[in-house]
C-alpha cells in the first residue's frame, strides 16, 4: 500500500524484516499477533533508544491494524509516549565549509581505479550543502531531474514520498555545469541520456551512500574537524542542517523577515509542517545573536529564550 502511494518506506521494510526474523525464531505458525508475542519481542530490544522503539511500535500498530482489516484478528499495541528530540545537529561554520570544499578540490587519485566515486564528490557535497537535499535524494537523481538552464532540481525519490523542486544558486549552477561538462566527456554509452544517473563513478555506474560517508570522514580529518562518532557526528546529513541555519542567517542579512522566510525554507527542505522547521530558528539565534537586534516585533516570539535548568540532568530549558 505504501509503495502504491509512492512512499519508499525503506526503514519500514527493515523493521518488518526484524519482526519476521523474530517470528521465525519463535516458530510462529499461526498468523495472529498476540499481546504476549509483542511483549516477548520487546524484551529482546534492550539496546534500542526511545525514538527507535517508538518507530518500531508505530510499524507494529500499522501492521496489526492492516491485518485486522484483512480479517485476521490481532492485538493492536498502543503507541508509547512520543519521545522528545534530544539530538543536536552539528552546524558547520562558513569557514569550515570553505575548508571542506577546498579539501575536496585538492583530492587526487594516485592509482587507476575506475570504480572510484572521487570524480563526483566535490559537486555532490556542494549540492547537499547548497540545496539541503538528503544524501538518498541526491544519489537518486537522473539527468532529466537537474534543470540547470532553468535553475532548479526536481527531487522525485524523497523520504516522505512527496516530490519537490529546489532552487539552484548561480554558484552551484556553475559547479554542476562544470561537473556535467567533464562527466559527459567520458567514453560511456548513454552517460548524458535523460534517464541516466546524474552522479556516477568513473566507470559511469552509480555508487551508494557509504562511499560518500567514507569520503566525508576523510575530508573532516584533513580539515581538522573532530569526528565524535557513535551517531554524534559530524555527519553528511549535518550538511542539510547547516544549509537550513545558513539560509536563515542569509535571509536575515538580506532583510527578509523570518516570519516570511520560514515557509520558504520549509518548502525547500520538504517538511510537511512548519513545526519541523522551527527547530532551526533557535539554533540560528544561538549562532548569530546579532539577529535579535534586527528581529522585527512581529516575529520576535519565534526566538525562545534559553535558561539554565539547575537539575540533575543539567539540560537547557526553554521559556517564552
Tab-separated table of C-alpha atoms in Angstrom:
chain	number	residue	atom	x	y	z
A	1	UNK	CA	0.000	0.000	0.000
A	2	UNK	CA	2.831	2.396	0.823
A	3	UNK	CA	4.621	1.542	-2.411
A	4	UNK	CA	1.480	2.144	-4.457
A	5	UNK	CA	1.236	5.579	-2.852
A	6	UNK	CA	4.778	6.384	-3.962
A	7	UNK	CA	6.279	6.021	-0.481
A	8	UNK	CA	9.660	4.288	-0.328
A	9	UNK	CA	9.306	3.280	3.355
A	10	UNK	CA	12.733	1.655	3.357
A	11	UNK	CA	13.012	1.808	7.137
A	12	UNK	CA	9.598	0.178	7.495
A	13	UNK	CA	10.820	-2.723	5.380
A	14	UNK	CA	13.826	-3.265	7.645
A	15	UNK	CA	11.624	-3.161	10.748
A	16	UNK	CA	9.200	-5.654	9.204
A	17	UNK	CA	12.168	-7.901	8.424
A	18	UNK	CA	13.151	-7.730	12.107
A	19	UNK	CA	9.623	-8.775	13.101
A	20	UNK	CA	9.726	-11.619	10.601
A	21	UNK	CA	13.099	-12.870	11.867
A	22	UNK	CA	11.750	-12.843	15.413
A	23	UNK	CA	8.633	-14.745	14.318
A	24	UNK	CA	10.826	-17.366	12.644
A	25	UNK	CA	12.977	-17.712	15.761
A	26	UNK	CA	9.799	-18.238	17.804
A	27	UNK	CA	8.443	-20.788	15.299
A	28	UNK	CA	5.309	-18.746	14.798
A	29	UNK	CA	2.906	-20.625	12.550
A	30	UNK	CA	-0.419	-19.033	13.495
A	31	UNK	CA	-0.824	-15.760	11.542
A	32	UNK	CA	-2.164	-13.823	14.510
A	33	UNK	CA	-0.259	-11.325	16.646
A	34	UNK	CA	-0.950	-11.562	20.368
A	35	UNK	CA	-0.042	-9.230	23.215
A	36	UNK	CA	2.283	-11.902	24.649
A	37	UNK	CA	4.113	-12.143	21.334
A	38	UNK	CA	4.684	-8.365	21.172
A	39	UNK	CA	5.743	-8.305	24.838
A	40	UNK	CA	8.250	-11.096	24.231
A	41	UNK	CA	9.640	-9.246	21.218
A	42	UNK	CA	10.013	-6.136	23.396
A	43	UNK	CA	12.296	-7.985	25.833
A	44	UNK	CA	14.798	-8.527	23.002
A	45	UNK	CA	15.113	-4.797	22.214
A	46	UNK	CA	17.200	-3.705	25.197
A	47	UNK	CA	19.655	-1.650	23.141
A	48	UNK	CA	17.034	0.338	21.215
A	49	UNK	CA	16.604	4.022	22.038
A	50	UNK	CA	13.230	5.543	22.874
A	51	UNK	CA	12.913	7.031	19.400
A	52	UNK	CA	13.789	3.710	17.744
A	53	UNK	CA	11.263	1.866	19.890
A	54	UNK	CA	8.621	4.435	19.029
A	55	UNK	CA	9.268	3.892	15.315
A	56	UNK	CA	9.020	0.120	15.699
A	57	UNK	CA	5.837	0.272	17.752
A	58	UNK	CA	4.408	2.511	15.056
A	59	UNK	CA	5.082	-0.210	12.491
A	60	UNK	CA	3.548	-2.796	14.841
A	61	UNK	CA	0.470	-0.599	15.093
A	62	UNK	CA	0.205	-0.198	11.309
A	63	UNK	CA	0.805	-3.896	10.626
A	64	UNK	CA	-1.724	-5.236	13.150
A	65	UNK	CA	-4.324	-2.661	12.110
A	66	UNK	CA	-3.899	-3.744	8.493
A	67	UNK	CA	-4.169	-7.430	9.467
A	68	UNK	CA	-7.376	-6.777	11.398
A	69	UNK	CA	-8.890	-5.021	8.407
A	70	UNK	CA	-7.999	-8.025	6.285
A	71	UNK	CA	-9.951	-10.321	8.615
A	72	UNK	CA	-7.035	-11.584	10.685
A	73	UNK	CA	-7.737	-10.684	14.360
A	74	UNK	CA	-4.626	-9.321	16.066
A	75	UNK	CA	-3.664	-7.419	19.174
A	76	UNK	CA	-3.016	-3.774	18.283
A	77	UNK	CA	-0.324	-2.371	20.606
A	78	UNK	CA	-0.635	1.157	21.866
A	79	UNK	CA	1.999	3.650	20.802
A	80	UNK	CA	4.345	4.712	23.600
A	81	UNK	CA	4.686	8.335	24.588
A	82	UNK	CA	6.302	10.358	21.830
A	83	UNK	CA	9.974	10.728	22.773
A	84	UNK	CA	11.470	14.182	22.909
A	85	UNK	CA	14.145	15.023	20.383
A	86	UNK	CA	17.405	15.063	22.293
A	87	UNK	CA	19.821	15.241	19.380
A	88	UNK	CA	21.560	18.471	18.490
A	89	UNK	CA	22.950	18.538	14.951
A	90	UNK	CA	26.457	19.698	14.183
A	91	UNK	CA	26.374	23.020	12.354
A	92	UNK	CA	29.421	23.775	10.245
A	93	UNK	CA	30.691	27.324	10.127
A	94	UNK	CA	31.105	29.050	6.796
A	95	UNK	CA	34.892	28.818	7.135
A	96	UNK	CA	34.641	25.071	7.809
A	97	UNK	CA	32.509	24.596	4.714
A	98	UNK	CA	35.052	26.514	2.653
A	99	UNK	CA	37.817	24.284	4.055
A	100	UNK	CA	35.873	21.106	3.236
A	101	UNK	CA	35.275	22.220	-0.341
A	102	UNK	CA	38.937	23.171	-0.741
A	103	UNK	CA	39.976	19.751	0.572
A	104	UNK	CA	37.611	18.074	-1.910
A	105	UNK	CA	39.106	20.004	-4.805
A	106	UNK	CA	42.625	19.093	-3.719
A	107	UNK	CA	41.973	15.321	-3.664
A	108	UNK	CA	43.865	13.336	-6.255
A	109	UNK	CA	43.661	9.728	-7.395
A	110	UNK	CA	47.061	8.050	-7.228
A	111	UNK	CA	46.179	4.797	-8.961
A	112	UNK	CA	43.864	3.699	-11.744
A	113	UNK	CA	40.544	2.708	-10.211
A	114	UNK	CA	37.531	3.014	-12.451
A	115	UNK	CA	35.255	2.147	-9.544
A	116	UNK	CA	36.083	5.296	-7.596
A	117	UNK	CA	33.448	7.947	-6.880
A	118	UNK	CA	36.050	10.675	-6.288
A	119	UNK	CA	35.089	12.313	-9.565
A	120	UNK	CA	31.608	13.241	-8.290
A	121	UNK	CA	32.376	14.111	-4.672
A	122	UNK	CA	33.198	17.851	-4.956
A	123	UNK	CA	29.989	18.579	-6.860
A	124	UNK	CA	27.892	16.222	-4.731
A	125	UNK	CA	28.912	17.740	-1.375
A	126	UNK	CA	28.341	21.240	-2.730
A	127	UNK	CA	24.866	20.232	-3.873
A	128	UNK	CA	23.993	18.737	-0.467
A	129	UNK	CA	25.041	21.968	1.221
A	130	UNK	CA	23.558	24.247	-1.431
A	131	UNK	CA	20.094	22.649	-1.576
A	132	UNK	CA	19.575	20.907	1.776
A	133	UNK	CA	18.915	17.618	-0.007
A	134	UNK	CA	19.270	14.301	1.745
A	135	UNK	CA	22.031	12.012	0.504
A	136	UNK	CA	19.475	9.430	-0.689
A	137	UNK	CA	17.641	12.121	-2.659
A	138	UNK	CA	20.826	13.338	-4.328
A	139	UNK	CA	22.030	9.868	-5.329
A	140	UNK	CA	18.639	9.035	-6.857
A	141	UNK	CA	18.810	11.948	-9.305
A	142	UNK	CA	18.863	11.297	-13.046
A	143	UNK	CA	19.947	13.757	-15.705
A	144	UNK	CA	16.465	14.995	-16.549
A	145	UNK	CA	15.889	15.946	-12.900
A	146	UNK	CA	18.678	18.543	-12.980
A	147	UNK	CA	17.490	21.553	-14.981
A	148	UNK	CA	20.446	23.921	-14.699
A	149	UNK	CA	19.283	26.173	-17.526
A	150	UNK	CA	16.104	26.858	-15.570
A	151	UNK	CA	17.831	26.916	-12.190
A	152	UNK	CA	16.151	24.078	-10.316
A	153	UNK	CA	16.481	20.411	-9.354
A	154	UNK	CA	13.491	18.068	-9.258
A	155	UNK	CA	13.704	15.661	-6.304
A	156	UNK	CA	11.453	12.696	-7.021
A	157	UNK	CA	12.508	9.958	-4.585
A	158	UNK	CA	12.190	11.704	-1.220
A	159	UNK	CA	11.978	10.491	2.345
A	160	UNK	CA	8.287	11.282	2.791
A	161	UNK	CA	7.276	10.318	-0.734
A	162	UNK	CA	6.432	13.876	-1.778
A	163	UNK	CA	8.247	15.255	-4.810
A	164	UNK	CA	9.654	18.762	-4.548
A	165	UNK	CA	11.636	21.306	-6.533
A	166	UNK	CA	14.650	23.042	-5.007
A	167	UNK	CA	16.280	26.178	-6.444
A	168	UNK	CA	19.904	26.219	-7.545
A	169	UNK	CA	22.080	29.255	-6.845
A	170	UNK	CA	24.315	30.748	-9.504
A	171	UNK	CA	27.493	29.435	-7.875
A	172	UNK	CA	26.080	25.909	-7.524
A	173	UNK	CA	24.829	26.036	-11.103
A	174	UNK	CA	28.370	26.797	-12.266
A	175	UNK	CA	29.760	23.885	-10.244
A	176	UNK	CA	27.209	21.390	-11.552
A	177	UNK	CA	27.606	22.650	-15.117
A	178	UNK	CA	31.364	22.117	-14.925
A	179	UNK	CA	30.813	18.639	-13.469
A	180	UNK	CA	28.434	17.721	-16.315
A	181	UNK	CA	30.810	19.019	-18.976
A	182	UNK	CA	33.655	16.813	-17.732
A	183	UNK	CA	31.420	13.837	-16.976
A	184	UNK	CA	29.961	13.808	-20.483
A	185	UNK	CA	33.456	13.585	-21.971
A	186	UNK	CA	33.850	10.081	-20.552
A	187	UNK	CA	33.538	7.429	-23.304
A	188	UNK	CA	30.485	5.799	-21.734
A	189	UNK	CA	27.389	4.983	-23.752
A	190	UNK	CA	24.323	6.896	-22.586
A	191	UNK	CA	26.141	8.954	-19.964
A	192	UNK	CA	24.129	12.060	-20.925
A	193	UNK	CA	20.804	10.287	-21.504
A	194	UNK	CA	17.774	11.661	-19.684
A	195	UNK	CA	17.271	8.554	-17.539
A	196	UNK	CA	20.967	8.043	-16.686
A	197	UNK	CA	22.050	8.653	-13.040
A	198	UNK	CA	23.395	12.151	-12.535
A	199	UNK	CA	26.162	11.387	-10.023
A	200	UNK	CA	28.330	8.484	-11.163
A	201	UNK	CA	31.640	6.755	-10.600
A	202	UNK	CA	34.463	6.902	-13.110
A	203	UNK	CA	33.025	3.888	-14.935
A	204	UNK	CA	29.616	5.556	-15.284
A	205	UNK	CA	27.841	3.415	-12.681
A	206	UNK	CA	26.058	4.594	-9.563
A	207	UNK	CA	27.547	4.498	-6.071
A	208	UNK	CA	25.967	4.170	-2.653
A	209	UNK	CA	25.826	6.469	0.351
A	210	UNK	CA	28.558	4.564	2.190
A	211	UNK	CA	31.124	5.808	-0.333
A	212	UNK	CA	30.049	9.370	0.471
A	213	UNK	CA	30.264	8.732	4.222
A	214	UNK	CA	33.809	7.373	3.954
A	215	UNK	CA	34.963	10.254	1.761
A	216	UNK	CA	33.366	12.818	4.066
A	217	UNK	CA	35.171	11.320	7.058
A	218	UNK	CA	38.468	11.772	5.226
A	219	UNK	CA	37.652	15.409	4.488
A	220	UNK	CA	36.857	16.053	8.155
A	221	UNK	CA	40.212	14.600	9.106
A	222	UNK	CA	42.044	16.704	6.507
A	223	UNK	CA	40.297	19.857	7.764
A	224	UNK	CA	40.987	19.080	11.426
A	225	UNK	CA	37.286	18.831	12.320
A	226	UNK	CA	36.947	16.267	15.155
A	227	UNK	CA	34.707	13.302	14.441
A	228	UNK	CA	32.900	12.199	17.614
A	229	UNK	CA	31.326	9.043	16.212
A	230	UNK	CA	28.547	6.994	17.849
A	231	UNK	CA	25.874	8.931	15.920
A	232	UNK	CA	27.160	12.266	17.262
A	233	UNK	CA	28.713	13.408	14.017
A	234	UNK	CA	29.641	15.470	12.263
A	235	UNK	CA	27.627	13.548	9.674
A	236	UNK	CA	26.910	14.029	6.000
A	237	UNK	CA	23.295	14.731	6.999
A	238	UNK	CA	24.536	17.705	9.024
A	239	UNK	CA	25.126	19.474	5.715
A	240	UNK	CA	21.324	19.625	5.438
A	241	UNK	CA	21.051	21.175	8.908
A	242	UNK	CA	23.847	23.599	8.082
A	243	UNK	CA	22.034	24.621	4.905
A	244	UNK	CA	18.943	25.478	6.951
A	245	UNK	CA	20.863	27.557	9.503
A	246	UNK	CA	22.948	29.420	6.925
A	247	UNK	CA	19.843	30.067	4.804
A	248	UNK	CA	18.026	31.687	7.728
A	249	UNK	CA	21.089	33.777	8.504
A	250	UNK	CA	21.356	34.871	4.874
A	251	UNK	CA	17.663	35.784	4.816
A	252	UNK	CA	18.215	37.966	7.848
A	253	UNK	CA	21.243	39.669	6.298
A	254	UNK	CA	19.198	40.345	3.153
A	255	UNK	CA	16.418	41.928	5.182
A	256	UNK	CA	13.933	39.079	4.818
A	257	UNK	CA	11.618	38.766	7.786
A	258	UNK	CA	11.978	35.247	9.246
A	259	UNK	CA	8.230	35.096	9.750
A	260	UNK	CA	8.049	35.144	5.951
A	261	UNK	CA	11.197	33.106	5.361
A	262	UNK	CA	10.274	30.038	7.422
A	263	UNK	CA	7.620	28.711	4.992
A	264	UNK	CA	10.048	29.154	2.106
A	265	UNK	CA	12.754	27.181	3.908
A	266	UNK	CA	10.230	24.559	4.975
A	267	UNK	CA	9.197	24.011	1.344
A	268	UNK	CA	12.823	23.677	0.217
A	269	UNK	CA	13.534	21.115	2.942
A	270	UNK	CA	10.406	19.142	2.112
A	271	UNK	CA	8.852	19.444	5.562
A	272	UNK	CA	5.115	18.868	5.838
A	273	UNK	CA	4.707	21.390	8.652
A	274	UNK	CA	6.420	24.496	9.973
A	275	UNK	CA	6.894	22.745	13.315
A	276	UNK	CA	9.607	20.593	11.740
A	277	UNK	CA	11.425	23.709	10.522
A	278	UNK	CA	11.087	25.868	13.620
A	279	UNK	CA	13.828	23.934	15.413
A	280	UNK	CA	16.364	25.703	13.210
A	281	UNK	CA	15.317	29.137	14.447
A	282	UNK	CA	16.712	28.567	17.941
A	283	UNK	CA	19.955	27.172	16.538
A	284	UNK	CA	20.285	30.150	14.197
A	285	UNK	CA	19.681	32.571	17.040
A	286	UNK	CA	22.329	30.779	19.157
A	287	UNK	CA	24.917	31.004	16.375
A	288	UNK	CA	24.052	34.552	15.269
A	289	UNK	CA	22.990	36.507	18.390
A	290	UNK	CA	23.141	39.770	16.453
A	291	UNK	CA	19.927	38.713	14.730
A	292	UNK	CA	17.965	39.591	17.886
A	293	UNK	CA	18.627	43.285	17.367
A	294	UNK	CA	17.347	43.091	13.791
A	295	UNK	CA	14.363	40.916	14.548
A	296	UNK	CA	11.056	42.677	13.923
A	297	UNK	CA	8.478	42.725	16.761
A	298	UNK	CA	6.006	40.688	14.744
A	299	UNK	CA	8.199	37.573	14.739
A	300	UNK	CA	10.239	38.080	17.904
A	301	UNK	CA	8.212	35.333	19.579
A	302	UNK	CA	9.796	32.639	17.406
A	303	UNK	CA	13.086	33.033	19.298
A	304	UNK	CA	12.744	31.029	22.526
A	305	UNK	CA	14.759	32.274	25.466
A	306	UNK	CA	17.231	29.819	26.915
A	307	UNK	CA	17.682	29.466	30.637
A	308	UNK	CA	19.835	27.109	32.630
A	309	UNK	CA	17.886	24.362	34.385
A	310	UNK	CA	19.778	23.566	37.559
A	311	UNK	CA	18.741	19.968	37.976
A	312	UNK	CA	20.326	16.546	37.767
A	313	UNK	CA	20.016	16.361	34.009
A	314	UNK	CA	21.816	19.686	33.576
A	315	UNK	CA	19.856	20.327	30.390
A	316	UNK	CA	18.694	23.532	28.795
A	317	UNK	CA	15.068	24.509	29.153
A	318	UNK	CA	13.000	26.911	27.072
A	319	UNK	CA	10.898	29.789	28.286
A	320	UNK	CA	8.929	32.315	26.327
